[in-house]
PDB file of C-alpha atoms in Angstrom:
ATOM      1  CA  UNK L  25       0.902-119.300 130.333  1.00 60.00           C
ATOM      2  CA  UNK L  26       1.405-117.241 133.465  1.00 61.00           C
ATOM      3  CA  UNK L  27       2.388-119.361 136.272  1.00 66.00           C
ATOM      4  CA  UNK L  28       0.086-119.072 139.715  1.00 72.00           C
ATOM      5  CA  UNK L  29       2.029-117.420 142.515  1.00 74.00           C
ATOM      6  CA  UNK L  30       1.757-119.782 145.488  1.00 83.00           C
ATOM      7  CA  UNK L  31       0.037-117.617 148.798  1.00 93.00           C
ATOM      8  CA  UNK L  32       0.517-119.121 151.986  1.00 97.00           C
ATOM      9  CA  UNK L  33      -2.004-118.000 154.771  1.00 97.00           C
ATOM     10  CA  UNK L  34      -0.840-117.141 158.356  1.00 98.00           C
ATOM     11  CA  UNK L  35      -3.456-117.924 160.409  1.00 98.00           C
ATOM     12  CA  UNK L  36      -3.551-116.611 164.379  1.00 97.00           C
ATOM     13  CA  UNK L  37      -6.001-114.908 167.041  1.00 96.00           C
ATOM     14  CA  UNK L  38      -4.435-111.176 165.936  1.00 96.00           C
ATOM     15  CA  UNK L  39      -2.383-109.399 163.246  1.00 96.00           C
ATOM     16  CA  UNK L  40       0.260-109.604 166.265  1.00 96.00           C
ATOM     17  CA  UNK L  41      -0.006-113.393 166.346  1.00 97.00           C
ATOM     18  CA  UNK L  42       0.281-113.813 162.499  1.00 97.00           C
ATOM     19  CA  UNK L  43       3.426-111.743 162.766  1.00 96.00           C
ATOM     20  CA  UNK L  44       5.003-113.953 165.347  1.00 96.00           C
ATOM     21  CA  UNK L  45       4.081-117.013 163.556  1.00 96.00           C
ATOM     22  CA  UNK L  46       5.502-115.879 160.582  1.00 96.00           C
ATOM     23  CA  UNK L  47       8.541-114.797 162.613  1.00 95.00           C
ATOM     24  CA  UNK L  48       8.851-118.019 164.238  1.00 95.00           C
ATOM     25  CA  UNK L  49       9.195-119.847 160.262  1.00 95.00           C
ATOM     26  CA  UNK L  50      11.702-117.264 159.585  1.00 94.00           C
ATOM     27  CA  UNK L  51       9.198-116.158 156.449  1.00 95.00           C
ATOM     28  CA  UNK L  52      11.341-112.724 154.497  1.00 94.00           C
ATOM     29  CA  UNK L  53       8.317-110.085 154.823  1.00 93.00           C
ATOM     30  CA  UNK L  54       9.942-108.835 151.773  1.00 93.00           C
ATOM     31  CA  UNK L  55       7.814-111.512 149.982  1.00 93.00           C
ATOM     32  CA  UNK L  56       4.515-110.472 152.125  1.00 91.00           C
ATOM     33  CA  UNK L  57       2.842-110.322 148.630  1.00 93.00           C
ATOM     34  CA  UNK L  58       2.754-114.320 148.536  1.00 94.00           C
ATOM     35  CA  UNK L  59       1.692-114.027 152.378  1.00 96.00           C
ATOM     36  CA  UNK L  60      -2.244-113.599 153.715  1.00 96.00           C
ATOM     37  CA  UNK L  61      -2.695-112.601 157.314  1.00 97.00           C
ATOM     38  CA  UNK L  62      -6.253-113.783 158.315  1.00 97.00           C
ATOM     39  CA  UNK L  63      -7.224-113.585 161.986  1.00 96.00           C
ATOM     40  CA  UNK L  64     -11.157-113.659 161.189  1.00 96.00           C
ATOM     41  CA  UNK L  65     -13.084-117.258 160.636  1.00 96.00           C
ATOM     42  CA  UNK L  66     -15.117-115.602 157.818  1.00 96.00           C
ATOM     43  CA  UNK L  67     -12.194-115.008 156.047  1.00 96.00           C
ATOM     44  CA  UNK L  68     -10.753-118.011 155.779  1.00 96.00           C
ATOM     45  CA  UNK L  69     -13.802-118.638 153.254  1.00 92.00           C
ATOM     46  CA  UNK L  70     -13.045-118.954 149.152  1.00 92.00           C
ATOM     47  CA  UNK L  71      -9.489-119.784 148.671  1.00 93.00           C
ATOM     48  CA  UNK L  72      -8.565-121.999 145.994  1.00 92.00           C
ATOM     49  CA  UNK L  73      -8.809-126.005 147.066  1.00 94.00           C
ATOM     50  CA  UNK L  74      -5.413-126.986 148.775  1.00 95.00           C
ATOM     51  CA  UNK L  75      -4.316-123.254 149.347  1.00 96.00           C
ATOM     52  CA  UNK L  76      -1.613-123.549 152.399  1.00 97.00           C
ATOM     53  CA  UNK L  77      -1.624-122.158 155.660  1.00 97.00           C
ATOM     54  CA  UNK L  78       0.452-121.854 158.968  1.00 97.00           C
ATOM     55  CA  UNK L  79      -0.613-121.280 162.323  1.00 97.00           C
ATOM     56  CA  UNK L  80       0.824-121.589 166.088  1.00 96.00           C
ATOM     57  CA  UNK L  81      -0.924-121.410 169.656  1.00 94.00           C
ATOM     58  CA  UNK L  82      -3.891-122.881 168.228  1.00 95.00           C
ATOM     59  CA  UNK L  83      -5.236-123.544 171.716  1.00 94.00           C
ATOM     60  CA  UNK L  84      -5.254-119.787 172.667  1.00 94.00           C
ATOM     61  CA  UNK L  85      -7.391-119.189 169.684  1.00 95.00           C
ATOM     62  CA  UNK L  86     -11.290-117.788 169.729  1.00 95.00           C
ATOM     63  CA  UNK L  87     -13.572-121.119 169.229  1.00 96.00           C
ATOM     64  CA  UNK L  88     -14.776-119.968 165.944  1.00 96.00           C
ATOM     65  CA  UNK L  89     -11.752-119.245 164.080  1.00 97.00           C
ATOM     66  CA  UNK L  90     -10.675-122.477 165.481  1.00 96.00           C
ATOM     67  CA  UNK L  91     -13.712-124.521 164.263  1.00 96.00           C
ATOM     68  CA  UNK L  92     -13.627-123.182 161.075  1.00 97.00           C
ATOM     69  CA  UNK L  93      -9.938-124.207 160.533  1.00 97.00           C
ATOM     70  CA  UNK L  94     -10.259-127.550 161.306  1.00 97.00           C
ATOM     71  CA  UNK L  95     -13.408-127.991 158.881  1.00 97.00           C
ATOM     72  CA  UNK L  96     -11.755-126.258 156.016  1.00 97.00           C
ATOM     73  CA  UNK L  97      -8.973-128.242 156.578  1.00 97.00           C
ATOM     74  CA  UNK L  98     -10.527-131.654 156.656  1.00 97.00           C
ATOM     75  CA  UNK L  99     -12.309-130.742 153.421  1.00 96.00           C
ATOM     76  CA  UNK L 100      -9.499-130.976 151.389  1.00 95.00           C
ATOM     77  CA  UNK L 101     -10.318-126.630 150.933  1.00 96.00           C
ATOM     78  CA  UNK L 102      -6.939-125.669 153.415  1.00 97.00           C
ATOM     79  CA  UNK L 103      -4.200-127.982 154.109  1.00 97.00           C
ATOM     80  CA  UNK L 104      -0.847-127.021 156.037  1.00 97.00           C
ATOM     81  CA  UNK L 105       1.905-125.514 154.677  1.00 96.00           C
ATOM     82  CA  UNK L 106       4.969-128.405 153.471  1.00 95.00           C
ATOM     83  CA  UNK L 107       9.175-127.647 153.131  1.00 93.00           C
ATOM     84  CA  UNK L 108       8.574-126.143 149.458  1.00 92.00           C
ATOM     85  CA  UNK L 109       5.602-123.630 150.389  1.00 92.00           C
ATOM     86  CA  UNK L 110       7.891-121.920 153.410  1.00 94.00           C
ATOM     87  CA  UNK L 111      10.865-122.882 151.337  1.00 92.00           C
ATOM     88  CA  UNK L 112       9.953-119.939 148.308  1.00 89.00           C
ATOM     89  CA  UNK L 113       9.117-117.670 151.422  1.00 93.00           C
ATOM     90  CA  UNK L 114      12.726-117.990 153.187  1.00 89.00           C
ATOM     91  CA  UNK L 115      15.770-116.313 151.921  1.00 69.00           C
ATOM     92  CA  UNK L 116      16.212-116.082 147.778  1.00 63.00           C
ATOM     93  CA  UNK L 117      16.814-119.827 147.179  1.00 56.00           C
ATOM     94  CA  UNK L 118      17.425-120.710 143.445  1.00 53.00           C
ATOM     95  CA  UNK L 119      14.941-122.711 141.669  1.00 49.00           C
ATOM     96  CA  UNK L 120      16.841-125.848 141.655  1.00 48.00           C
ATOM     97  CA  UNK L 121      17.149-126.049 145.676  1.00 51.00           C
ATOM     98  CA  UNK L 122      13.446-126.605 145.462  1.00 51.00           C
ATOM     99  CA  UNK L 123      13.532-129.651 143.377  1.00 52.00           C
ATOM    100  CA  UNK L 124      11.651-132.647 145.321  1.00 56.00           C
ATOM    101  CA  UNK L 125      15.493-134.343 145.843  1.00 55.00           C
ATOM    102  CA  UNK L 126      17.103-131.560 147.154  1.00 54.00           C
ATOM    103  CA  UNK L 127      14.507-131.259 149.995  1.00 53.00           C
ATOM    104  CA  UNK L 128      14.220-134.896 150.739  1.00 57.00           C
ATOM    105  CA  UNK L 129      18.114-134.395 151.257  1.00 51.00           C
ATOM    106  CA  UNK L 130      17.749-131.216 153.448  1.00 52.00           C
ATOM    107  CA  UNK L 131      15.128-133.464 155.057  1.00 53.00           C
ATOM    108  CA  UNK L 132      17.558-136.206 155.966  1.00 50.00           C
ATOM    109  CA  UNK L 133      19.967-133.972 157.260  1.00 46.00           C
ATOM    110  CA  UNK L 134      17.802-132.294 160.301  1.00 45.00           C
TER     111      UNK L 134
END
């Protein structure tokens, strides 16, 4: 079976803003095909329960977009992004750096 490729959604008030954002997590935008810019509240609507998201400068944001976020993510339907999610969109990390022991360890080093 085909394993499900992981998207992570960069949320912000502009396509600028999700670029900086993304920036600021050090994402590899040679792995934009597992990243989702979304700037508009109506698109936030019908991804997959759980799907993962990052977002900065929250309080510069248009009400709306805002609003929306904070229901979707109380619903259980968006929930923000952990280590392992920004992890696979760093640098090329091999498989086994992204085992649930080696992050607790990163984890306990910062």
């Amino acid at each position: 079976m085909k394993e499900r490729v992981r998207l992570v959604l960069i949320i912000g008030a502009s396509k600028m803003e999700c670029y900086r954002t993304a920036k600021t997590f050090d994402l590899d935008f040679l792995k934009v095909d597992r990243m989702r810019f979304v700037c508009d509240p109506y698109h936030l609507r019908g991804w997959s329960r759980g799907t993962a998201f990052i977002a900065l400068n929250r309080p510069t944001w248009p009400e709306s977009l805002d609003l929306v976020l904070q229901a979707l993510t109380v619903k259980g339907q968006l929930r923000i992004a952990n280590d392992r999610d920004l992890a696979e969109l760093r640098a090329d990390i091999p498989s086994a750096a992204l085992s649930p022991q080696s992050l607790q360890r990163e984890g306990a080093r910062r």
